PDB file of C-alpha atoms and ligand atoms in Angstrom:
ATOM      1  CA  MET X   1       0.000   0.000   0.000  1.00 64.00           C
ATOM      2  CA  SER X   2       1.456   3.385  -0.942  1.00 81.00           C
ATOM      3  CA  GLY X   3       2.385   5.837   1.775  1.00 93.00           C
ATOM      4  CA  LEU X   4       3.364   3.179   4.311  1.00 96.00           C
ATOM      5  CA  PRO X   5       6.789   3.545   5.922  1.00 94.00           C
ATOM      6  CA  GLU X   6       9.757   1.430   4.795  1.00 92.00           C
ATOM      7  CA  TYR X   7       9.638  -0.631   7.996  1.00 94.00           C
ATOM      8  CA  ASP X   8       6.052  -1.767   7.402  1.00 96.00           C
ATOM      9  CA  ASP X   9       7.057  -5.078   5.842  1.00 96.00           C
ATOM     10  CA  GLN X  10       9.244  -6.010   8.822  1.00 97.00           C
ATOM     11  CA  LEU X  11       6.631  -4.820  11.342  1.00 97.00           C
ATOM     12  CA  SER X  12       3.716  -6.726   9.809  1.00 97.00           C
ATOM     13  CA  THR X  13       5.897  -9.836   9.434  1.00 98.00           C
ATOM     14  CA  PHE X  14       6.783  -9.485  13.137  1.00 98.00           C
ATOM     15  CA  HIS X  15       3.043  -9.409  13.992  1.00 98.00           C
ATOM     16  CA  GLU X  16       2.460 -12.499  11.879  1.00 98.00           C
ATOM     17  CA  ALA X  17       5.439 -14.427  13.264  1.00 98.00           C
ATOM     18  CA  PHE X  18       4.635 -13.740  16.930  1.00 98.00           C
ATOM     19  CA  GLU X  19       0.866 -13.208  16.899  1.00 98.00           C
ATOM     20  CA  ARG X  20       0.306 -15.846  19.597  1.00 98.00           C
ATOM     21  CA  GLU X  21       2.744 -14.259  22.059  1.00 98.00           C
ATOM     22  CA  LEU X  22       1.684 -10.682  21.289  1.00 98.00           C
ATOM     23  CA  ARG X  23      -1.919 -11.634  21.802  1.00 98.00           C
ATOM     24  CA  GLY X  24      -0.959 -13.238  25.123  1.00 98.00           C
ATOM     25  CA  ILE X  25       0.585  -9.932  26.247  1.00 98.00           C
ATOM     26  CA  ILE X  26      -2.654  -8.075  25.395  1.00 98.00           C
ATOM     27  CA  ASP X  27      -4.778 -10.755  27.100  1.00 97.00           C
ATOM     28  CA  ALA X  28      -2.839 -10.285  30.357  1.00 97.00           C
ATOM     29  CA  LEU X  29      -3.312  -6.483  30.499  1.00 98.00           C
ATOM     30  CA  PRO X  30      -5.513  -5.212  33.353  1.00 98.00           C
ATOM     31  CA  LEU X  31      -8.501  -4.271  31.142  1.00 98.00           C
ATOM     32  CA  LYS X  32     -12.266  -4.373  31.659  1.00 98.00           C
ATOM     33  CA  PRO X  33     -15.039  -4.132  29.029  1.00 98.00           C
ATOM     34  CA  ASP X  34     -16.173  -0.630  30.080  1.00 97.00           C
ATOM     35  CA  MET X  35     -12.667   0.871  29.987  1.00 98.00           C
ATOM     36  CA  ARG X  36     -11.778   3.561  27.450  1.00 98.00           C
ATOM     37  CA  VAL X  37      -8.464   2.616  25.853  1.00 98.00           C
ATOM     38  CA  LEU X  38      -6.294   4.747  23.555  1.00 98.00           C
ATOM     39  CA  ASP X  39      -3.847   2.954  21.233  1.00 98.00           C
ATOM     40  CA  VAL X  40      -1.230   5.601  20.488  1.00 98.00           C
ATOM     41  CA  ALA X  41       0.585   5.378  17.135  1.00 98.00           C
ATOM     42  CA  CYS X  42      -1.685   2.432  16.328  1.00 98.00           C
ATOM     43  CA  GLY X  43      -0.173   1.773  12.895  1.00 98.00           C
ATOM     44  CA  ASP X  44      -1.980  -1.002  11.008  1.00 97.00           C
ATOM     45  CA  GLY X  45      -4.381  -1.669  13.892  1.00 98.00           C
ATOM     46  CA  PHE X  46      -2.881  -5.017  14.912  1.00 98.00           C
ATOM     47  CA  TYR X  47      -3.003  -4.240  18.652  1.00 98.00           C
ATOM     48  CA  ALA X  48      -6.162  -2.106  18.451  1.00 98.00           C
ATOM     49  CA  LYS X  49      -8.011  -5.117  17.045  1.00 98.00           C
ATOM     50  CA  HIS X  50      -6.910  -7.371  19.925  1.00 98.00           C
ATOM     51  CA  LEU X  51      -7.489  -4.639  22.526  1.00 98.00           C
ATOM     52  CA  SER X  52     -11.022  -4.094  21.203  1.00 98.00           C
ATOM     53  CA  GLU X  53     -11.927  -7.652  22.216  1.00 97.00           C
ATOM     54  CA  ARG X  54     -11.376  -6.547  25.846  1.00 96.00           C
ATOM     55  CA  ALA X  55     -12.353  -2.848  26.041  1.00 98.00           C
ATOM     56  CA  GLN X  56     -13.562   0.222  24.086  1.00 98.00           C
ATOM     57  CA  VAL X  57     -10.712   1.291  21.882  1.00 98.00           C
ATOM     58  CA  THR X  58      -9.692   4.437  20.018  1.00 98.00           C
ATOM     59  CA  GLY X  59      -6.639   4.221  17.781  1.00 98.00           C
ATOM     60  CA  VAL X  60      -4.683   7.332  16.861  1.00 98.00           C
ATOM     61  CA  ASP X  61      -1.927   7.722  14.270  1.00 98.00           C
ATOM     62  CA  VAL X  62      -0.438  10.456  12.122  1.00 98.00           C
ATOM     63  CA  SER X  63      -0.330   8.276   8.985  1.00 98.00           C
ATOM     64  CA  PRO X  64      -3.436   8.246   6.722  1.00 98.00           C
ATOM     65  CA  ALA X  65      -2.012   5.169   4.922  1.00 98.00           C
ATOM     66  CA  TYR X  66      -1.766   3.241   8.187  1.00 98.00           C
ATOM     67  CA  LEU X  67      -5.287   4.238   9.241  1.00 98.00           C
ATOM     68  CA  ALA X  68      -6.604   3.092   5.844  1.00 97.00           C
ATOM     69  CA  LYS X  69      -4.937  -0.282   6.479  1.00 97.00           C
ATOM     70  CA  ALA X  70      -6.200  -0.431  10.094  1.00 98.00           C
ATOM     71  CA  ARG X  71      -9.895   0.385   9.582  1.00 97.00           C
ATOM     72  CA  PRO X  72     -10.966  -2.822   7.785  1.00 97.00           C
ATOM     73  CA  GLN X  73      -8.891  -4.938  10.213  1.00 93.00           C
ATOM     74  CA  ALA X  74     -10.564  -3.612  13.342  1.00 95.00           C
ATOM     75  CA  PRO X  75     -14.169  -2.550  12.642  1.00 93.00           C
ATOM     76  CA  GLY X  76     -14.965  -2.123  16.364  1.00 95.00           C
ATOM     77  CA  VAL X  77     -12.301   0.554  16.831  1.00 98.00           C
ATOM     78  CA  GLU X  78     -12.660   4.299  16.326  1.00 98.00           C
ATOM     79  CA  PHE X  79      -9.600   5.499  14.398  1.00 98.00           C
ATOM     80  CA  VAL X  80      -8.504   9.127  14.583  1.00 98.00           C
ATOM     81  CA  LEU X  81      -5.935  10.846  12.377  1.00 98.00           C
ATOM     82  CA  ALA X  82      -3.809  13.102  14.580  1.00 98.00           C
ATOM     83  CA  PRO X  83      -0.242  13.597  15.742  1.00 98.00           C
ATOM     84  CA  LEU X  84       0.639  12.564  19.268  1.00 97.00           C
ATOM     85  CA  GLU X  85       1.830  16.118  19.879  1.00 97.00           C
ATOM     86  CA  ASP X  86      -1.690  17.456  19.304  1.00 98.00           C
ATOM     87  CA  LEU X  87      -4.092  14.747  20.452  1.00 98.00           C
ATOM     88  CA  PRO X  88      -7.709  15.875  19.931  1.00 98.00           C
ATOM     89  CA  PHE X  89      -8.864  14.500  23.306  1.00 98.00           C
ATOM     90  CA  ALA X  90      -9.595  16.291  26.568  1.00 98.00           C
ATOM     91  CA  GLU X  91      -7.287  15.794  29.511  1.00 98.00           C
ATOM     92  CA  ALA X  92      -7.973  12.541  31.413  1.00 97.00           C
ATOM     93  CA  SER X  93     -10.245  11.063  28.682  1.00 98.00           C
ATOM     94  CA  PHE X  94      -8.893   7.517  28.892  1.00 98.00           C
ATOM     95  CA  ASP X  95      -8.587   4.799  31.558  1.00 98.00           C
ATOM     96  CA  PHE X  96      -5.740   3.046  29.756  1.00 98.00           C
ATOM     97  CA  VAL X  97      -3.212   4.121  27.122  1.00 98.00           C
ATOM     98  CA  TRP X  98      -1.312   1.569  25.037  1.00 98.00           C
ATOM     99  CA  CYS X  99       1.731   2.347  22.910  1.00 98.00           C
ATOM    100  CA  ALA X 100       3.665  -0.380  21.044  1.00 98.00           C
ATOM    101  CA  GLN X 101       6.989  -0.216  19.231  1.00 96.00           C
ATOM    102  CA  SER X 102       6.636   3.495  18.571  1.00 97.00           C
ATOM    103  CA  LEU X 103       9.067   5.363  20.823  1.00 95.00           C
ATOM    104  CA  TYR X 104      11.752   4.778  18.147  1.00 89.00           C
ATOM    105  CA  SER X 105       9.577   6.678  15.665  1.00 88.00           C
ATOM    106  CA  LEU X 106       8.978   9.687  17.893  1.00 91.00           C
ATOM    107  CA  PRO X 107      11.613  12.343  18.510  1.00 88.00           C
ATOM    108  CA  ASP X 108      11.811  12.063  22.303  1.00 93.00           C
ATOM    109  CA  PRO X 109      10.426   9.284  24.556  1.00 95.00           C
ATOM    110  CA  LEU X 110       9.998  11.561  27.583  1.00 96.00           C
ATOM    111  CA  ILE X 111       8.004  14.170  25.659  1.00 97.00           C
ATOM    112  CA  ALA X 112       5.948  11.391  24.030  1.00 97.00           C
ATOM    113  CA  LEU X 113       5.053   9.932  27.433  1.00 98.00           C
ATOM    114  CA  GLY X 114       4.036  13.422  28.611  1.00 98.00           C
ATOM    115  CA  HIS X 115       1.463  13.653  25.781  1.00 98.00           C
ATOM    116  CA  MET X 116       0.105  10.190  26.652  1.00 98.00           C
ATOM    117  CA  LYS X 117      -0.076  11.086  30.352  1.00 98.00           C
ATOM    118  CA  ARG X 118      -2.172  14.183  29.631  1.00 98.00           C
ATOM    119  CA  VAL X 119      -5.058  12.140  28.195  1.00 98.00           C
ATOM    120  CA  LEU X 120      -4.880   9.484  30.930  1.00 98.00           C
ATOM    121  CA  ARG X 121      -7.157   9.870  33.950  1.00 98.00           C
ATOM    122  CA  PRO X 122      -5.546  10.006  37.406  1.00 98.00           C
ATOM    123  CA  GLY X 123      -5.109   6.390  38.508  1.00 98.00           C
ATOM    124  CA  GLY X 124      -5.229   5.232  34.871  1.00 98.00           C
ATOM    125  CA  VAL X 125      -2.565   2.967  33.375  1.00 98.00           C
ATOM    126  CA  LEU X 126      -0.034   3.582  30.597  1.00 98.00           C
ATOM    127  CA  ALA X 127       1.463   0.456  28.993  1.00 98.00           C
ATOM    128  CA  VAL X 128       4.431   0.662  26.612  1.00 98.00           C
ATOM    129  CA  LEU X 129       5.801  -2.295  24.637  1.00 98.00           C
ATOM    130  CA  GLU X 130       9.227  -1.659  23.135  1.00 97.00           C
ATOM    131  CA  ASN X 131      12.425  -3.177  21.804  1.00 94.00           C
ATOM    132  CA  ASP X 132      15.969  -2.290  22.633  1.00 96.00           C
ATOM    133  CA  THR X 133      18.204  -2.206  19.555  1.00 95.00           C
ATOM    134  CA  ALA X 134      21.163  -3.865  21.283  1.00 96.00           C
ATOM    135  CA  HIS X 135      19.057  -6.699  22.708  1.00 96.00           C
ATOM    136  CA  GLN X 136      16.295  -7.183  20.164  1.00 96.00           C
ATOM    137  CA  VAL X 137      17.398 -10.545  18.783  1.00 98.00           C
ATOM    138  CA  LEU X 138      19.458 -13.381  20.270  1.00 98.00           C
ATOM    139  CA  LEU X 139      21.097 -15.643  17.675  1.00 98.00           C
ATOM    140  CA  PRO X 140      23.778 -18.325  17.857  1.00 97.00           C
ATOM    141  CA  TRP X 141      26.296 -16.146  16.022  1.00 96.00           C
ATOM    142  CA  PRO X 142      29.862 -15.674  17.260  1.00 97.00           C
ATOM    143  CA  ALA X 143      29.927 -13.312  20.266  1.00 97.00           C
ATOM    144  CA  SER X 144      32.870 -11.316  18.861  1.00 97.00           C
ATOM    145  CA  LEU X 145      30.972 -10.699  15.601  1.00 98.00           C
ATOM    146  CA  GLU X 146      27.833  -9.710  17.513  1.00 98.00           C
ATOM    147  CA  LEU X 147      29.791  -7.110  19.513  1.00 98.00           C
ATOM    148  CA  GLN X 148      31.271  -5.644  16.313  1.00 98.00           C
ATOM    149  CA  LEU X 149      27.810  -5.511  14.725  1.00 98.00           C
ATOM    150  CA  ARG X 150      26.274  -3.761  17.721  1.00 97.00           C
ATOM    151  CA  GLU X 151      29.046  -1.197  17.830  1.00 96.00           C
ATOM    152  CA  ALA X 152      28.758  -0.533  14.090  1.00 97.00           C
ATOM    153  CA  GLU X 153      24.976  -0.238  14.500  1.00 96.00           C
ATOM    154  CA  LEU X 154      25.372   2.362  17.244  1.00 95.00           C
ATOM    155  CA  ARG X 155      27.811   4.350  15.087  1.00 94.00           C
ATOM    156  CA  ALA X 156      25.427   4.157  12.112  1.00 94.00           C
ATOM    157  CA  LEU X 157      22.459   5.346  14.197  1.00 93.00           C
ATOM    158  CA  GLN X 158      24.529   8.209  15.617  1.00 91.00           C
ATOM    159  CA  GLN X 159      25.505   9.264  12.117  1.00 90.00           C
ATOM    160  CA  GLU X 160      22.074   8.754  10.488  1.00 83.00           C
ATOM    161  CA  ARG X 161      19.818   9.977  13.254  1.00 72.00           C
ATOM    162  CA  GLY X 162      21.919  12.034  15.688  1.00 76.00           C
ATOM    163  CA  LEU X 163      20.069  11.336  18.926  1.00 66.00           C
ATOM    164  CA  THR X 164      20.258   7.568  19.464  1.00 79.00           C
ATOM    165  CA  SER X 165      19.025   7.059  23.013  1.00 87.00           C
ATOM    166  CA  ARG X 166      15.489   6.315  21.857  1.00 91.00           C
ATOM    167  CA  TYR X 167      16.733   3.205  20.006  1.00 93.00           C
ATOM    168  CA  TYR X 168      17.894   1.822  23.341  1.00 94.00           C
ATOM    169  CA  VAL X 169      14.870   2.926  25.371  1.00 95.00           C
ATOM    170  CA  GLY X 170      13.715  -0.630  26.221  1.00 94.00           C
ATOM    171  CA  ARG X 171      16.278  -0.977  29.011  1.00 94.00           C
ATOM    172  CA  ARG X 172      15.252   2.212  30.763  1.00 95.00           C
ATOM    173  CA  LEU X 173      11.502   2.402  30.259  1.00 97.00           C
ATOM    174  CA  PRO X 174      10.648   2.489  33.998  1.00 98.00           C
ATOM    175  CA  GLN X 175      13.105   5.356  34.463  1.00 97.00           C
ATOM    176  CA  VAL X 176      11.516   7.320  31.601  1.00 97.00           C
ATOM    177  CA  PHE X 177       8.057   6.648  33.098  1.00 98.00           C
ATOM    178  CA  ALA X 178       9.244   8.078  36.423  1.00 98.00           C
ATOM    179  CA  GLU X 179      10.773  11.132  34.719  1.00 98.00           C
ATOM    180  CA  ALA X 180       7.411  11.716  32.983  1.00 98.00           C
ATOM    181  CA  GLY X 181       5.669  11.714  36.388  1.00 98.00           C
ATOM    182  CA  LEU X 182       4.186   8.215  36.068  1.00 98.00           C
ATOM    183  CA  THR X 183       4.636   5.533  38.731  1.00 98.00           C
ATOM    184  CA  PRO X 184       6.102   2.372  37.168  1.00 98.00           C
ATOM    185  CA  THR X 185       4.217  -0.662  38.500  1.00 98.00           C
ATOM    186  CA  ARG X 186       5.461  -3.484  36.271  1.00 98.00           C
ATOM    187  CA  PHE X 187       8.434  -4.248  34.028  1.00 97.00           C
ATOM    188  CA  ALA X 188       8.606  -7.520  32.085  1.00 97.00           C
ATOM    189  CA  THR X 189      10.761  -8.796  29.250  1.00 97.00           C
ATOM    190  CA  PHE X 190       9.118 -11.290  26.930  1.00 98.00           C
ATOM    191  CA  PRO X 191      11.367 -13.700  25.027  1.00 98.00           C
ATOM    192  CA  PHE X 192       9.737 -15.129  21.902  1.00 98.00           C
ATOM    193  CA  ASP X 193      11.697 -18.344  21.313  1.00 98.00           C
ATOM    194  CA  ARG X 194      11.818 -20.357  18.118  1.00 98.00           C
ATOM    195  CA  LEU X 195      13.715 -23.490  17.151  1.00 98.00           C
ATOM    196  CA  ALA X 196      14.469 -24.536  13.550  1.00 98.00           C
ATOM    197  CA  PRO X 197      12.863 -25.235  11.234  1.00 97.00           C
ATOM    198  CA  LEU X 198      11.421 -21.730  11.298  1.00 97.00           C
ATOM    199  CA  GLY X 199       7.919 -21.058   9.980  1.00 97.00           C
ATOM    200  CA  GLU X 200       7.573 -18.943   6.849  1.00 97.00           C
ATOM    201  CA  ALA X 201       6.881 -15.643   8.636  1.00 98.00           C
ATOM    202  CA  GLU X 202       9.684 -16.278  11.156  1.00 98.00           C
ATOM    203  CA  ARG X 203      12.187 -17.018   8.395  1.00 97.00           C
ATOM    204  CA  ARG X 204      11.113 -13.953   6.462  1.00 97.00           C
ATOM    205  CA  LEU X 205      11.335 -11.767   9.582  1.00 98.00           C
ATOM    206  CA  LEU X 206      14.873 -12.965  10.304  1.00 98.00           C
ATOM    207  CA  ALA X 207      15.884 -12.395   6.665  1.00 97.00           C
ATOM    208  CA  LEU X 208      14.414  -8.860   6.704  1.00 97.00           C
ATOM    209  CA  TYR X 209      16.115  -8.127  10.026  1.00 98.00           C
ATOM    210  CA  LEU X 210      19.536  -9.294   8.766  1.00 98.00           C
ATOM    211  CA  GLU X 211      19.075  -7.382   5.503  1.00 97.00           C
ATOM    212  CA  GLU X 212      18.343  -4.153   7.379  1.00 97.00           C
ATOM    213  CA  LEU X 213      21.265  -4.760   9.737  1.00 98.00           C
ATOM    214  CA  ASP X 214      23.609  -5.346   6.789  1.00 98.00           C
ATOM    215  CA  ALA X 215      22.491  -2.133   5.058  1.00 97.00           C
ATOM    216  CA  ARG X 216      22.974  -0.168   8.272  1.00 96.00           C
ATOM    217  CA  VAL X 217      26.312  -1.535   9.491  1.00 97.00           C
ATOM    218  CA  ALA X 218      28.116  -2.139   6.167  1.00 97.00           C
ATOM    219  CA  PRO X 219      29.803   1.294   6.018  1.00 96.00           C
ATOM    220  CA  HIS X 220      30.991   0.942   9.622  1.00 96.00           C
ATOM    221  CA  LEU X 221      32.286  -2.626   9.662  1.00 97.00           C
ATOM    222  CA  ASP X 222      35.693  -4.026   8.756  1.00 95.00           C
ATOM    223  CA  PRO X 223      35.673  -6.213   5.600  1.00 97.00           C
ATOM    224  CA  GLY X 224      36.205  -9.492   7.501  1.00 97.00           C
ATOM    225  CA  ALA X 225      33.244  -8.902   9.794  1.00 97.00           C
ATOM    226  CA  LEU X 226      31.053  -7.839   6.871  1.00 98.00           C
ATOM    227  CA  GLU X 227      31.937 -11.017   5.015  1.00 98.00           C
ATOM    228  CA  ALA X 228      31.068 -13.076   8.105  1.00 98.00           C
ATOM    229  CA  LEU X 229      27.710 -11.275   8.438  1.00 98.00           C
ATOM    230  CA  ARG X 230      26.895 -11.906   4.770  1.00 98.00           C
ATOM    231  CA  ALA X 231      27.712 -15.604   5.104  1.00 97.00           C
ATOM    232  CA  LEU X 232      25.414 -15.837   8.151  1.00 97.00           C
ATOM    233  CA  LYS X 233      22.688 -13.929   6.314  1.00 96.00           C
ATOM    234  CA  ALA X 234      22.661 -16.661   3.692  1.00 95.00           C
ATOM    235  CA  GLN X 235      22.795 -19.553   6.190  1.00 96.00           C
ATOM    236  CA  LEU X 236      20.987 -18.613   9.389  1.00 95.00           C
ATOM    237  CA  PRO X 237      17.327 -18.437   8.297  1.00 93.00           C
ATOM    238  CA  THR X 238      17.410 -22.083   7.165  1.00 93.00           C
ATOM    239  CA  ALA X 239      20.163 -23.412   9.484  1.00 95.00           C
ATOM    240  CA  PRO X 240      19.364 -26.719  11.175  1.00 94.00           C
ATOM    241  CA  HIS X 241      19.173 -26.418  14.983  1.00 95.00           C
ATOM    242  CA  LEU X 242      18.888 -22.617  14.796  1.00 98.00           C
ATOM    243  CA  SER X 243      17.540 -21.027  17.967  1.00 98.00           C
ATOM    244  CA  LEU X 244      16.048 -17.560  17.666  1.00 98.00           C
ATOM    245  CA  THR X 245      14.850 -15.302  20.473  1.00 98.00           C
ATOM    246  CA  TRP X 246      13.082 -11.992  19.930  1.00 98.00           C
ATOM    247  CA  LEU X 247      12.934  -9.756  23.013  1.00 98.00           C
ATOM    248  CA  ASN X 248      10.215  -7.265  23.894  1.00 97.00           C
ATOM    249  CA  MET X 249      10.027  -5.107  27.003  1.00 97.00           C
ATOM    250  CA  LEU X 250       6.743  -4.091  28.587  1.00 98.00           C
ATOM    251  CA  THR X 251       6.349  -1.370  31.200  1.00 98.00           C
ATOM    252  CA  LEU X 252       3.139  -0.426  32.986  1.00 98.00           C
ATOM    253  CA  GLY X 253       2.752   2.684  35.076  1.00 98.00           C
ATOM    254  CA  THR X 254      -0.003   4.696  36.701  1.00 98.00           C
ATOM    255  CA  ARG X 255      -0.751   8.380  36.502  1.00 97.00           C
TER     256      ARG X 255
HETATM  257  C1  LIG W   1       6.864   1.419  14.296  1.00 64.94           C
HETATM  258  S1  LIG W   1       5.239   1.916  13.992  1.00 64.94           S
HETATM  259  C2  LIG W   1       4.331   1.065  15.237  1.00 64.94           C
HETATM  260  C3  LIG W   1       2.877   0.942  14.913  1.00 64.94           C
HETATM  261  C4  LIG W   1       2.072   0.053  15.880  1.00 64.94           C
HETATM  262  N1  LIG W   1       2.024   0.580  17.214  1.00 64.94           N
HETATM  263  C5  LIG W   1       2.591  -1.359  15.881  1.00 64.94           C
HETATM  264  O1  LIG W   1       3.305  -1.735  16.812  1.00 64.94           O
HETATM  265  O2  LIG W   1       2.292  -2.068  14.926  1.00 64.94           O
HETATM  266  C6  LIG W   1       5.260   3.586  14.529  1.00 64.94           C
HETATM  267  C7  LIG W   1       3.950   4.323  14.312  1.00 64.94           C
HETATM  268  O3  LIG W   1       4.093   5.656  14.813  1.00 64.94           O
HETATM  269  C8  LIG W   1       3.342   6.499  13.969  1.00 64.94           C
HETATM  270  N2  LIG W   1       3.805   7.861  14.244  1.00 64.94           N
HETATM  271  C9  LIG W   1       5.021   8.384  13.966  1.00 64.94           C
HETATM  272  N3  LIG W   1       5.070   9.672  14.394  1.00 64.94           N
HETATM  273  C10 LIG W   1       3.873   9.937  14.974  1.00 64.94           C
HETATM  274  C11 LIG W   1       3.312  11.094  15.602  1.00 64.94           C
HETATM  275  N4  LIG W   1       4.022  12.212  15.727  1.00 64.94           N
HETATM  276  N5  LIG W   1       2.058  11.022  16.087  1.00 64.94           N
HETATM  277  C12 LIG W   1       1.329   9.875  15.956  1.00 64.94           C
HETATM  278  N6  LIG W   1       1.799   8.763  15.369  1.00 64.94           N
HETATM  279  C13 LIG W   1       3.050   8.799  14.880  1.00 64.94           C
HETATM  280  C14 LIG W   1       3.632   5.961  12.591  1.00 64.94           C
HETATM  281  O4  LIG W   1       2.710   6.416  11.628  1.00 64.94           O
HETATM  282  C15 LIG W   1       3.535   4.468  12.857  1.00 64.94           C
HETATM  283  O5  LIG W   1       2.238   3.994  12.722  1.00 64.94           O
END
């Protein structure tokens, strides 16, 4: 679909590969049917759809293309086109605010949480699900290569994007909650484990991940390490006995 961001393919493949686990995370949230829930930066509506089975959900996003993709997926959800920085909702309008995998896309996590807090009622809950770039994927690759890749990735992000701390926000979500004036009440890391042979979506997700990593780190890596990465890129997705772990961090906090 035109107008969708470059990362859409990887994000929707991630939803497909780990739907069972992601659904389990939503099912365990402290929701009730009469609660008003806001899904901030709802994207293609994947979470809004699952949330709407448990509460009354509004999804908000700045992308018309994403909202066009979301609407048919989640008919029970009200979708609103607006930027987080100018949410068209009164203060304290929601009992629960959900935000998944979006702090990377927003300029500053602390400011973003401030906008979410404004629309949350006192005593209401904010839940953020995020990755951490350095710890997103565990693979059985050589540790020395992994360290070189992570360092090259950090250098690339510094050069491409300037401020990099938001790409590593997963590890410090409770701290950012506290700085935003929210009381962190729960922090959990969810490992999504897979053993070869990978399913189609899992294999495709790993291939897309390694492709993106290659494109990002190539200018910052020595030729030997780049060659090793490219060999793994060809082998890993179909390697026998491959173990793959995708990590997601969830933080809940109250206003
Ligand atoms: C990585 S996607 C995550 C989407 C969804 N939460 C998910 O996990 O599938 C980031 C989302 O943030 C949205 N976004 C980026 N900047 C935004 C802003 N200033 N206000 C609202 N949404 C924004 C994008 O359009 C996109 O849908």
